[in-house]
Amino acid sequence: MKLENKSALITGGNRGIGLATAQLFEREGARVAIVGRDAAAGHAALATLRDAIFIQADVARADDCQRAVTETLCAFGRLDILFNNAGIILRNRNVETTTEAEWDATLDINVKSIFLMSRAALPHLRAAGGGAIINTASYVGLVGFPGLAAYAASKGAVVNLTRAMALDHAAEKIRVNCICPGSVETDMIRHAWELYGDVTQAAQVWAAKHPLQRIAAPEEIARVVLFLASDDASFITGAALPVDGGITAG
Ligand code: NAD
């Protein structure tokens, strides 16, 4: 097992990529705290996990982030891995059609949360003798995409925040990396298909954008997060790893 005796905190762990990662981390021996805003989804997620805890928290709030870390420490006695994964997307908006409130919410939940959660977690990763932080960016953090102004800005920021944190904490044996997924079959993408209108056709259009001609299952992203969290990635820090079916290769 790759994460034996490790403790992990996963934001946005109550569904989608975060839940798939929580399930895989448990299978690899970790104890897992999942953080999300929605209590019903959190408790439904817990039913699919063996030994996890759910912490209801808003990752855009400093006090909630501090409490999530404290509750994880109380439950497991240590913290080794932080997966900053919670995020929202605002579609069909350019800078003229994005409201200031929408801009702020996107940047707060997608970027500021990483600052807040990492700030709360770092002393404990250090106390554990080192650790791993993995941030969820997006392929839209590496290239532009029409109609995603706030989201693209937020994910680009995640990529470069990851690099800055990697340099700041390398000497403390804390590795910081991010993943840049292509489209993944979660509620986030299903909502995009609903906005498109014809869900079946939308699924085909989304698949065709990727050179591999399909979108990813959440487990395919989880396996890469596991790699970055584990000693298999012991010499990797500051990386922005595309997990995108080749979409940014061209
Ligand atoms: P999802 O909508 O299923 O999950 C998002 C998660 O974030 C949920 O658990 C939700 O509870 C949580 N969340 C949102 N706002 C929060 C807040 N303020 N406080 C606490 N939790 C909050 O979507 P997903 O696809 O699993 O998304 C996970 C991450 O992957 C996001 O950062 C997203 O931007 C990124 N991503 C997704 C795709 C995709 O195609 N699905 C592609 C690239 C990147």
PDB file of C-alpha atoms and ligand atoms in Angstrom:
ATOM      1  CA  MET A   1       0.000   0.000   0.000  1.00  0.00           C
ATOM      2  CA  LYS A   2       1.326   3.419  -0.972  1.00  0.00           C
ATOM      3  CA  LEU A   3      -0.147   5.572   1.822  1.00  0.00           C
ATOM      4  CA  GLU A   4       0.089   3.383   4.886  1.00  0.00           C
ATOM      5  CA  ASN A   5      -0.071   5.372   8.173  1.00  0.00           C
ATOM      6  CA  LYS A   6      -0.701   8.607   6.267  1.00  0.00           C
ATOM      7  CA  SER A   7      -3.474  11.082   6.956  1.00  0.00           C
ATOM      8  CA  ALA A   8      -5.018  13.130   4.151  1.00  0.00           C
ATOM      9  CA  LEU A   9      -7.390  16.078   3.937  1.00  0.00           C
ATOM     10  CA  ILE A  10      -9.318  16.378   0.653  1.00  0.00           C
ATOM     11  CA  THR A  11     -11.375  19.461  -0.175  1.00  0.00           C
ATOM     12  CA  GLY A  12     -14.352  18.900  -2.439  1.00  0.00           C
ATOM     13  CA  GLY A  13     -14.138  15.306  -1.255  1.00  0.00           C
ATOM     14  CA  ASN A  14     -17.868  14.707  -1.140  1.00  0.00           C
ATOM     15  CA  ARG A  15     -18.241  13.962  -4.865  1.00  0.00           C
ATOM     16  CA  GLY A  16     -16.505  13.818  -8.237  1.00  0.00           C
ATOM     17  CA  ILE A  17     -12.705  13.813  -8.423  1.00  0.00           C
ATOM     18  CA  GLY A  18     -12.345  14.410  -4.682  1.00  0.00           C
ATOM     19  CA  LEU A  19     -14.505  11.441  -3.682  1.00  0.00           C
ATOM     20  CA  ALA A  20     -12.784   9.103  -6.167  1.00  0.00           C
ATOM     21  CA  THR A  21      -9.467  10.184  -4.655  1.00  0.00           C
ATOM     22  CA  ALA A  22     -10.706   9.641  -1.088  1.00  0.00           C
ATOM     23  CA  GLN A  23     -11.795   6.109  -2.007  1.00  0.00           C
ATOM     24  CA  LEU A  24      -8.446   5.326  -3.645  1.00  0.00           C
ATOM     25  CA  PHE A  25      -6.443   6.855  -0.781  1.00  0.00           C
ATOM     26  CA  GLU A  26      -8.334   4.624   1.685  1.00  0.00           C
ATOM     27  CA  ARG A  27      -7.589   1.545  -0.408  1.00  0.00           C
ATOM     28  CA  GLU A  28      -3.919   2.557  -0.228  1.00  0.00           C
ATOM     29  CA  GLY A  29      -3.998   2.715   3.573  1.00  0.00           C
ATOM     30  CA  ALA A  30      -4.584   6.424   4.314  1.00  0.00           C
ATOM     31  CA  ARG A  31      -7.018   7.882   6.791  1.00  0.00           C
ATOM     32  CA  VAL A  32      -9.061  10.531   5.022  1.00  0.00           C
ATOM     33  CA  ALA A  33     -10.938  13.690   5.981  1.00  0.00           C
ATOM     34  CA  ILE A  34     -13.277  14.966   3.284  1.00  0.00           C
ATOM     35  CA  VAL A  35     -14.324  18.608   3.267  1.00  0.00           C
ATOM     36  CA  GLY A  36     -17.327  20.031   1.442  1.00  0.00           C
ATOM     37  CA  ARG A  37     -20.062  22.595   1.756  1.00  0.00           C
ATOM     38  CA  ASP A  38     -23.010  20.251   1.279  1.00  0.00           C
ATOM     39  CA  ALA A  39     -23.737  18.116   4.373  1.00  0.00           C
ATOM     40  CA  ALA A  40     -26.116  15.712   2.592  1.00  0.00           C
ATOM     41  CA  ALA A  41     -23.514  14.978  -0.095  1.00  0.00           C
ATOM     42  CA  GLY A  42     -20.872  14.647   2.605  1.00  0.00           C
ATOM     43  CA  HIS A  43     -22.825  12.036   4.526  1.00  0.00           C
ATOM     44  CA  ALA A  44     -23.695  10.155   1.320  1.00  0.00           C
ATOM     45  CA  ALA A  45     -19.975  10.141   0.468  1.00  0.00           C
ATOM     46  CA  LEU A  46     -19.080   8.803   3.920  1.00  0.00           C
ATOM     47  CA  ALA A  47     -21.317   5.789   3.247  1.00  0.00           C
ATOM     48  CA  THR A  48     -18.934   4.829   0.397  1.00  0.00           C
ATOM     49  CA  LEU A  49     -15.846   5.160   2.594  1.00  0.00           C
ATOM     50  CA  ARG A  50     -14.563   2.895   5.327  1.00  0.00           C
ATOM     51  CA  ASP A  51     -13.084   5.034   8.026  1.00  0.00           C
ATOM     52  CA  ALA A  52     -13.272   8.633   6.833  1.00  0.00           C
ATOM     53  CA  ILE A  53     -14.614  11.768   8.505  1.00  0.00           C
ATOM     54  CA  PHE A  54     -16.656  14.513   6.844  1.00  0.00           C
ATOM     55  CA  ILE A  55     -16.105  18.151   7.757  1.00  0.00           C
ATOM     56  CA  GLN A  56     -18.695  20.625   6.546  1.00  0.00           C
ATOM     57  CA  ALA A  57     -16.791  23.777   5.637  1.00  0.00           C
ATOM     58  CA  ASP A  58     -16.594  26.563   3.084  1.00  0.00           C
ATOM     59  CA  VAL A  59     -13.038  26.576   1.746  1.00  0.00           C
ATOM     60  CA  ALA A  60     -13.284  30.280   0.905  1.00  0.00           C
ATOM     61  CA  ARG A  61     -13.487  31.086   4.642  1.00  0.00           C
ATOM     62  CA  ALA A  62     -10.333  31.269   6.747  1.00  0.00           C
ATOM     63  CA  ASP A  63     -12.005  30.113   9.970  1.00  0.00           C
ATOM     64  CA  ASP A  64     -13.560  27.098   8.226  1.00  0.00           C
ATOM     65  CA  CYS A  65     -10.187  26.083   6.760  1.00  0.00           C
ATOM     66  CA  GLN A  66      -8.500  26.339  10.150  1.00  0.00           C
ATOM     67  CA  ARG A  67     -11.290  24.281  11.732  1.00  0.00           C
ATOM     68  CA  ALA A  68     -11.050  21.603   9.013  1.00  0.00           C
ATOM     69  CA  VAL A  69      -7.339  21.154   9.692  1.00  0.00           C
ATOM     70  CA  THR A  70      -7.874  21.114  13.473  1.00  0.00           C
ATOM     71  CA  GLU A  71     -10.648  18.500  13.225  1.00  0.00           C
ATOM     72  CA  THR A  72      -8.459  16.321  10.982  1.00  0.00           C
ATOM     73  CA  LEU A  73      -5.633  16.545  13.506  1.00  0.00           C
ATOM     74  CA  CYS A  74      -8.014  15.676  16.359  1.00  0.00           C
ATOM     75  CA  ALA A  75      -9.315  12.631  14.476  1.00  0.00           C
ATOM     76  CA  PHE A  76      -6.059  11.232  13.072  1.00  0.00           C
ATOM     77  CA  GLY A  77      -3.268  12.848  15.123  1.00  0.00           C
ATOM     78  CA  ARG A  78      -1.254  13.894  12.075  1.00  0.00           C
ATOM     79  CA  LEU A  79      -1.542  15.378   8.594  1.00  0.00           C
ATOM     80  CA  ASP A  80       0.644  14.263   5.676  1.00  0.00           C
ATOM     81  CA  ILE A  81      -1.304  15.066   2.518  1.00  0.00           C
ATOM     82  CA  LEU A  82      -3.466  18.027   1.521  1.00  0.00           C
ATOM     83  CA  PHE A  83      -5.464  17.761  -1.711  1.00  0.00           C
ATOM     84  CA  ASN A  84      -6.814  21.233  -2.532  1.00  0.00           C
ATOM     85  CA  ASN A  85      -9.455  20.140  -5.005  1.00  0.00           C
ATOM     86  CA  ALA A  86     -12.689  22.074  -4.338  1.00  0.00           C
ATOM     87  CA  GLY A  87     -13.690  24.318  -7.193  1.00  0.00           C
ATOM     88  CA  ILE A  88     -16.497  25.955  -9.137  1.00  0.00           C
ATOM     89  CA  ILE A  89     -16.814  26.954 -12.772  1.00  0.00           C
ATOM     90  CA  LEU A  90     -18.609  29.883 -14.346  1.00  0.00           C
ATOM     91  CA  ARG A  91     -19.456  29.134 -17.985  1.00  0.00           C
ATOM     92  CA  ASN A  92     -20.376  31.337 -20.929  1.00  0.00           C
ATOM     93  CA  ARG A  93     -18.924  34.489 -19.369  1.00  0.00           C
ATOM     94  CA  ASN A  94     -16.277  36.823 -20.732  1.00  0.00           C
ATOM     95  CA  VAL A  95     -14.941  39.795 -18.771  1.00  0.00           C
ATOM     96  CA  GLU A  96     -17.849  41.976 -19.895  1.00  0.00           C
ATOM     97  CA  THR A  97     -20.539  39.533 -18.805  1.00  0.00           C
ATOM     98  CA  THR A  98     -18.974  38.375 -15.528  1.00  0.00           C
ATOM     99  CA  THR A  99     -20.292  40.210 -12.484  1.00  0.00           C
ATOM    100  CA  GLU A 100     -17.891  41.329  -9.782  1.00  0.00           C
ATOM    101  CA  ALA A 101     -19.559  38.914  -7.339  1.00  0.00           C
ATOM    102  CA  GLU A 102     -19.110  35.985  -9.770  1.00  0.00           C
ATOM    103  CA  TRP A 103     -15.455  36.923 -10.301  1.00  0.00           C
ATOM    104  CA  ASP A 104     -14.814  37.118  -6.567  1.00  0.00           C
ATOM    105  CA  ALA A 105     -16.582  33.815  -5.825  1.00  0.00           C
ATOM    106  CA  THR A 106     -14.609  31.988  -8.534  1.00  0.00           C
ATOM    107  CA  LEU A 107     -11.259  33.349  -7.389  1.00  0.00           C
ATOM    108  CA  ASP A 108     -12.095  32.837  -3.691  1.00  0.00           C
ATOM    109  CA  ILE A 109     -13.170  29.213  -4.047  1.00  0.00           C
ATOM    110  CA  ASN A 110     -10.601  28.168  -6.659  1.00  0.00           C
ATOM    111  CA  VAL A 111      -7.499  30.091  -5.508  1.00  0.00           C
ATOM    112  CA  LYS A 112      -7.853  31.802  -2.144  1.00  0.00           C
ATOM    113  CA  SER A 113      -8.975  28.467  -0.666  1.00  0.00           C
ATOM    114  CA  ILE A 114      -5.578  26.983  -1.522  1.00  0.00           C
ATOM    115  CA  PHE A 115      -3.822  29.825   0.282  1.00  0.00           C
ATOM    116  CA  LEU A 116      -6.095  29.485   3.321  1.00  0.00           C
ATOM    117  CA  MET A 117      -6.066  25.709   3.562  1.00  0.00           C
ATOM    118  CA  SER A 118      -2.318  25.406   2.926  1.00  0.00           C
ATOM    119  CA  ARG A 119      -1.543  28.107   5.486  1.00  0.00           C
ATOM    120  CA  ALA A 120      -3.497  26.140   8.082  1.00  0.00           C
ATOM    121  CA  ALA A 121      -1.981  22.784   7.097  1.00  0.00           C
ATOM    122  CA  LEU A 122       1.701  23.631   6.600  1.00  0.00           C
ATOM    123  CA  PRO A 123       2.769  23.638  10.276  1.00  0.00           C
ATOM    124  CA  HIS A 124       1.373  20.109  10.612  1.00  0.00           C
ATOM    125  CA  LEU A 125       2.966  18.803   7.400  1.00  0.00           C
ATOM    126  CA  ARG A 126       6.234  20.209   8.727  1.00  0.00           C
ATOM    127  CA  ALA A 127       5.639  18.548  12.108  1.00  0.00           C
ATOM    128  CA  ALA A 128       5.106  15.227  10.318  1.00  0.00           C
ATOM    129  CA  GLY A 129       8.598  15.575   8.812  1.00  0.00           C
ATOM    130  CA  GLY A 130       7.368  16.579   5.360  1.00  0.00           C
ATOM    131  CA  GLY A 131       4.372  15.927   3.173  1.00  0.00           C
ATOM    132  CA  ALA A 132       2.614  16.541  -0.093  1.00  0.00           C
ATOM    133  CA  ILE A 133       0.204  19.195  -1.288  1.00  0.00           C
ATOM    134  CA  ILE A 134      -1.640  18.579  -4.538  1.00  0.00           C
ATOM    135  CA  ASN A 135      -3.738  21.346  -6.070  1.00  0.00           C
ATOM    136  CA  THR A 136      -6.388  20.868  -8.742  1.00  0.00           C
ATOM    137  CA  ALA A 137      -5.857  23.282 -11.605  1.00  0.00           C
ATOM    138  CA  SER A 138      -7.182  22.441 -15.099  1.00  0.00           C
ATOM    139  CA  TYR A 139      -5.964  22.280 -18.677  1.00  0.00           C
ATOM    140  CA  VAL A 140      -7.668  25.702 -18.771  1.00  0.00           C
ATOM    141  CA  GLY A 141      -4.883  26.830 -16.412  1.00  0.00           C
ATOM    142  CA  LEU A 142      -2.388  26.124 -19.216  1.00  0.00           C
ATOM    143  CA  VAL A 143      -4.271  27.427 -22.259  1.00  0.00           C
ATOM    144  CA  GLY A 144      -7.096  29.893 -22.803  1.00  0.00           C
ATOM    145  CA  PHE A 145     -10.678  28.879 -23.493  1.00  0.00           C
ATOM    146  CA  PRO A 146     -13.563  31.080 -24.696  1.00  0.00           C
ATOM    147  CA  GLY A 147     -16.312  31.910 -22.215  1.00  0.00           C
ATOM    148  CA  LEU A 148     -14.318  30.926 -19.121  1.00  0.00           C
ATOM    149  CA  ALA A 149     -12.623  34.218 -18.180  1.00  0.00           C
ATOM    150  CA  ALA A 150     -12.821  33.951 -14.385  1.00  0.00           C
ATOM    151  CA  TYR A 151     -12.250  30.182 -14.348  1.00  0.00           C
ATOM    152  CA  ALA A 152      -9.209  30.401 -16.661  1.00  0.00           C
ATOM    153  CA  ALA A 153      -7.747  33.215 -14.539  1.00  0.00           C
ATOM    154  CA  SER A 154      -8.274  31.169 -11.383  1.00  0.00           C
ATOM    155  CA  LYS A 155      -6.723  27.984 -12.745  1.00  0.00           C
ATOM    156  CA  GLY A 156      -3.748  29.841 -14.226  1.00  0.00           C
ATOM    157  CA  ALA A 157      -3.219  31.270 -10.748  1.00  0.00           C
ATOM    158  CA  VAL A 158      -3.360  27.769  -9.239  1.00  0.00           C
ATOM    159  CA  VAL A 159      -0.551  26.643 -11.573  1.00  0.00           C
ATOM    160  CA  ASN A 160       1.776  29.466 -10.588  1.00  0.00           C
ATOM    161  CA  LEU A 161       0.810  29.422  -6.902  1.00  0.00           C
ATOM    162  CA  THR A 162       1.805  25.751  -6.973  1.00  0.00           C
ATOM    163  CA  ARG A 163       5.257  26.628  -8.328  1.00  0.00           C
ATOM    164  CA  ALA A 164       5.776  29.395  -5.749  1.00  0.00           C
ATOM    165  CA  MET A 165       4.738  27.125  -2.875  1.00  0.00           C
ATOM    166  CA  ALA A 166       6.971  24.323  -4.167  1.00  0.00           C
ATOM    167  CA  LEU A 167       9.989  26.629  -3.960  1.00  0.00           C
ATOM    168  CA  ASP A 168       9.030  28.026  -0.555  1.00  0.00           C
ATOM    169  CA  HIS A 169       8.632  24.620   1.086  1.00  0.00           C
ATOM    170  CA  ALA A 170      11.044  22.308  -0.743  1.00  0.00           C
ATOM    171  CA  ALA A 171      13.673  22.535   2.001  1.00  0.00           C
ATOM    172  CA  GLU A 172      11.024  21.363   4.492  1.00  0.00           C
ATOM    173  CA  LYS A 173      10.439  18.191   2.435  1.00  0.00           C
ATOM    174  CA  ILE A 174       6.967  19.400   1.500  1.00  0.00           C
ATOM    175  CA  ARG A 175       6.323  18.754  -2.185  1.00  0.00           C
ATOM    176  CA  VAL A 176       3.702  20.878  -3.940  1.00  0.00           C
ATOM    177  CA  ASN A 177       2.319  19.900  -7.343  1.00  0.00           C
ATOM    178  CA  CYS A 178      -0.838  20.447  -9.339  1.00  0.00           C
ATOM    179  CA  ILE A 179      -2.871  18.431 -11.778  1.00  0.00           C
ATOM    180  CA  CYS A 180      -4.344  19.925 -14.947  1.00  0.00           C
ATOM    181  CA  PRO A 181      -7.245  17.659 -15.914  1.00  0.00           C
ATOM    182  CA  GLY A 182      -9.063  17.704 -19.225  1.00  0.00           C
ATOM    183  CA  SER A 183     -12.792  16.992 -19.065  1.00  0.00           C
ATOM    184  CA  VAL A 184     -13.793  14.531 -16.349  1.00  0.00           C
ATOM    185  CA  GLU A 185     -17.205  12.915 -15.975  1.00  0.00           C
ATOM    186  CA  THR A 186     -18.470  14.595 -12.805  1.00  0.00           C
ATOM    187  CA  ASP A 187     -21.396  16.861 -11.929  1.00  0.00           C
ATOM    188  CA  MET A 188     -19.328  19.797 -13.201  1.00  0.00           C
ATOM    189  CA  ILE A 189     -19.205  18.460 -16.756  1.00  0.00           C
ATOM    190  CA  ARG A 190     -22.736  17.036 -16.676  1.00  0.00           C
ATOM    191  CA  HIS A 191     -23.966  20.538 -15.867  1.00  0.00           C
ATOM    192  CA  ALA A 192     -22.090  21.854 -18.926  1.00  0.00           C
ATOM    193  CA  TRP A 193     -23.821  19.244 -21.088  1.00  0.00           C
ATOM    194  CA  GLU A 194     -27.210  20.332 -19.735  1.00  0.00           C
ATOM    195  CA  LEU A 195     -26.406  23.956 -20.616  1.00  0.00           C
ATOM    196  CA  TYR A 196     -25.490  22.777 -24.136  1.00  0.00           C
ATOM    197  CA  GLY A 197     -28.999  21.378 -24.535  1.00  0.00           C
ATOM    198  CA  ASP A 198     -28.686  17.938 -26.134  1.00  0.00           C
ATOM    199  CA  VAL A 199     -26.803  15.928 -23.498  1.00  0.00           C
ATOM    200  CA  THR A 200     -25.980  12.978 -25.782  1.00  0.00           C
ATOM    201  CA  GLN A 201     -24.614  15.239 -28.480  1.00  0.00           C
ATOM    202  CA  ALA A 202     -22.739  17.327 -25.900  1.00  0.00           C
ATOM    203  CA  ALA A 203     -21.014  14.195 -24.580  1.00  0.00           C
ATOM    204  CA  GLN A 204     -19.791  13.439 -28.109  1.00  0.00           C
ATOM    205  CA  VAL A 205     -18.635  17.029 -28.680  1.00  0.00           C
ATOM    206  CA  TRP A 206     -16.691  17.020 -25.390  1.00  0.00           C
ATOM    207  CA  ALA A 207     -15.098  13.649 -26.159  1.00  0.00           C
ATOM    208  CA  ALA A 208     -14.001  14.843 -29.602  1.00  0.00           C
ATOM    209  CA  LYS A 209     -12.094  17.813 -28.124  1.00  0.00           C
ATOM    210  CA  HIS A 210      -9.607  15.357 -26.617  1.00  0.00           C
ATOM    211  CA  PRO A 211      -7.073  13.599 -28.863  1.00  0.00           C
ATOM    212  CA  LEU A 212      -7.847  10.358 -26.983  1.00  0.00           C
ATOM    213  CA  GLN A 213     -11.467  10.882 -28.174  1.00  0.00           C
ATOM    214  CA  ARG A 214     -13.063  10.545 -24.761  1.00  0.00           C
ATOM    215  CA  ILE A 215     -13.268  12.275 -21.433  1.00  0.00           C
ATOM    216  CA  ALA A 216     -11.775  10.883 -18.215  1.00  0.00           C
ATOM    217  CA  ALA A 217     -13.365   8.889 -15.425  1.00  0.00           C
ATOM    218  CA  PRO A 218     -12.766  10.473 -11.984  1.00  0.00           C
ATOM    219  CA  GLU A 219     -10.669   7.414 -10.996  1.00  0.00           C
ATOM    220  CA  GLU A 220      -8.168   8.209 -13.770  1.00  0.00           C
ATOM    221  CA  ILE A 221      -7.527  11.576 -12.138  1.00  0.00           C
ATOM    222  CA  ALA A 222      -7.430  10.025  -8.657  1.00  0.00           C
ATOM    223  CA  ARG A 223      -4.624   7.674  -9.720  1.00  0.00           C
ATOM    224  CA  VAL A 224      -2.461  10.641 -10.710  1.00  0.00           C
ATOM    225  CA  VAL A 225      -3.193  12.381  -7.404  1.00  0.00           C
ATOM    226  CA  LEU A 226      -2.155   9.178  -5.622  1.00  0.00           C
ATOM    227  CA  PHE A 227       1.085   9.146  -7.594  1.00  0.00           C
ATOM    228  CA  LEU A 228       1.874  12.752  -6.644  1.00  0.00           C
ATOM    229  CA  ALA A 229       0.951  12.117  -2.991  1.00  0.00           C
ATOM    230  CA  SER A 230       3.086   8.994  -2.702  1.00  0.00           C
ATOM    231  CA  ASP A 231       6.805   8.334  -2.540  1.00  0.00           C
ATOM    232  CA  ASP A 232       6.624   7.322  -6.215  1.00  0.00           C
ATOM    233  CA  ALA A 233       6.804  11.073  -6.883  1.00  0.00           C
ATOM    234  CA  SER A 234       9.535  11.718  -4.305  1.00  0.00           C
ATOM    235  CA  PHE A 235      11.610  13.886  -6.698  1.00  0.00           C
ATOM    236  CA  ILE A 236       8.703  15.828  -8.189  1.00  0.00           C
ATOM    237  CA  THR A 237       7.788  19.271  -6.894  1.00  0.00           C
ATOM    238  CA  GLY A 238       6.489  22.384  -8.643  1.00  0.00           C
ATOM    239  CA  ALA A 239       5.019  20.355 -11.497  1.00  0.00           C
ATOM    240  CA  ALA A 240       1.793  21.164 -13.356  1.00  0.00           C
ATOM    241  CA  LEU A 241       0.859  17.781 -14.725  1.00  0.00           C
ATOM    242  CA  PRO A 242      -1.598  17.616 -17.645  1.00  0.00           C
ATOM    243  CA  VAL A 243      -4.044  14.716 -17.252  1.00  0.00           C
ATOM    244  CA  ASP A 244      -6.003  15.730 -20.285  1.00  0.00           C
ATOM    245  CA  GLY A 245      -6.139  13.070 -22.974  1.00  0.00           C
ATOM    246  CA  GLY A 246      -3.664  15.114 -25.006  1.00  0.00           C
ATOM    247  CA  ILE A 247      -5.755  18.289 -25.251  1.00  0.00           C
ATOM    248  CA  THR A 248      -2.815  20.624 -24.470  1.00  0.00           C
ATOM    249  CA  ALA A 249      -0.313  18.668 -26.581  1.00  0.00           C
ATOM    250  CA  GLY A 250      -1.220  20.459 -29.802  1.00  0.00           C
TER     251      GLY A 250
HETATM  252  P1  NAD B   1     -17.788  18.653  -8.710  1.00  0.00           P
HETATM  253  O1  NAD B   1     -18.633  19.821  -8.997  1.00  0.00           O
HETATM  254  O2  NAD B   1     -18.372  17.290  -8.695  1.00  0.00           O
HETATM  255  O3  NAD B   1     -17.005  18.841  -7.323  1.00  0.00           O
HETATM  256  C1  NAD B   1     -16.655  20.077  -6.815  1.00  0.00           C
HETATM  257  C2  NAD B   1     -16.422  19.920  -5.335  1.00  0.00           C
HETATM  258  O4  NAD B   1     -16.025  21.185  -4.779  1.00  0.00           O
HETATM  259  C3  NAD B   1     -17.657  19.466  -4.589  1.00  0.00           C
HETATM  260  O5  NAD B   1     -17.293  18.473  -3.652  1.00  0.00           O
HETATM  261  C4  NAD B   1     -18.103  20.721  -3.844  1.00  0.00           C
HETATM  262  O6  NAD B   1     -18.736  20.416  -2.611  1.00  0.00           O
HETATM  263  C5  NAD B   1     -16.771  21.396  -3.597  1.00  0.00           C
HETATM  264  N1  NAD B   1     -16.888  22.827  -3.336  1.00  0.00           N
HETATM  265  C6  NAD B   1     -17.258  23.797  -4.197  1.00  0.00           C
HETATM  266  N2  NAD B   1     -17.260  24.986  -3.572  1.00  0.00           N
HETATM  267  C7  NAD B   1     -16.884  24.755  -2.298  1.00  0.00           C
HETATM  268  C8  NAD B   1     -16.698  25.569  -1.147  1.00  0.00           C
HETATM  269  N3  NAD B   1     -16.878  26.902  -1.184  1.00  0.00           N
HETATM  270  N4  NAD B   1     -16.294  24.988   0.008  1.00  0.00           N
HETATM  271  C9  NAD B   1     -16.097  23.645   0.067  1.00  0.00           C
HETATM  272  N5  NAD B   1     -16.246  22.817  -0.988  1.00  0.00           N
HETATM  273  C10 NAD B   1     -16.653  23.372  -2.144  1.00  0.00           C
HETATM  274  O7  NAD B   1     -16.636  18.729  -9.794  1.00  0.00           O
HETATM  275  P2  NAD B   1     -15.234  17.985 -10.002  1.00  0.00           P
HETATM  276  O8  NAD B   1     -15.104  17.822 -11.452  1.00  0.00           O
HETATM  277  O9  NAD B   1     -15.050  16.834  -9.101  1.00  0.00           O
HETATM  278  O10 NAD B   1     -14.247  19.193  -9.571  1.00  0.00           O
HETATM  279  C11 NAD B   1     -13.139  19.039  -8.733  1.00  0.00           C
HETATM  280  C12 NAD B   1     -12.048  19.968  -9.195  1.00  0.00           C
HETATM  281  O11 NAD B   1     -11.610  19.557 -10.491  1.00  0.00           O
HETATM  282  C13 NAD B   1     -12.441  21.426  -9.335  1.00  0.00           C
HETATM  283  O12 NAD B   1     -11.403  22.257  -8.831  1.00  0.00           O
HETATM  284  C14 NAD B   1     -12.570  21.615 -10.840  1.00  0.00           C
HETATM  285  O13 NAD B   1     -12.350  22.952 -11.239  1.00  0.00           O
HETATM  286  C15 NAD B   1     -11.492  20.680 -11.327  1.00  0.00           C
HETATM  287  N6  NAD B   1     -11.601  20.252 -12.717  1.00  0.00           N
HETATM  288  C16 NAD B   1     -12.687  19.561 -13.137  1.00  0.00           C
HETATM  289  C17 NAD B   1     -12.760  19.171 -14.480  1.00  0.00           C
HETATM  290  C18 NAD B   1     -13.930  18.404 -15.013  1.00  0.00           C
HETATM  291  O14 NAD B   1     -14.055  18.277 -16.239  1.00  0.00           O
HETATM  292  N7  NAD B   1     -14.798  17.852 -14.180  1.00  0.00           N
HETATM  293  C19 NAD B   1     -11.713  19.476 -15.364  1.00  0.00           C
HETATM  294  C20 NAD B   1     -10.612  20.182 -14.888  1.00  0.00           C
HETATM  295  C21 NAD B   1     -10.566  20.566 -13.553  1.00  0.00           C
END
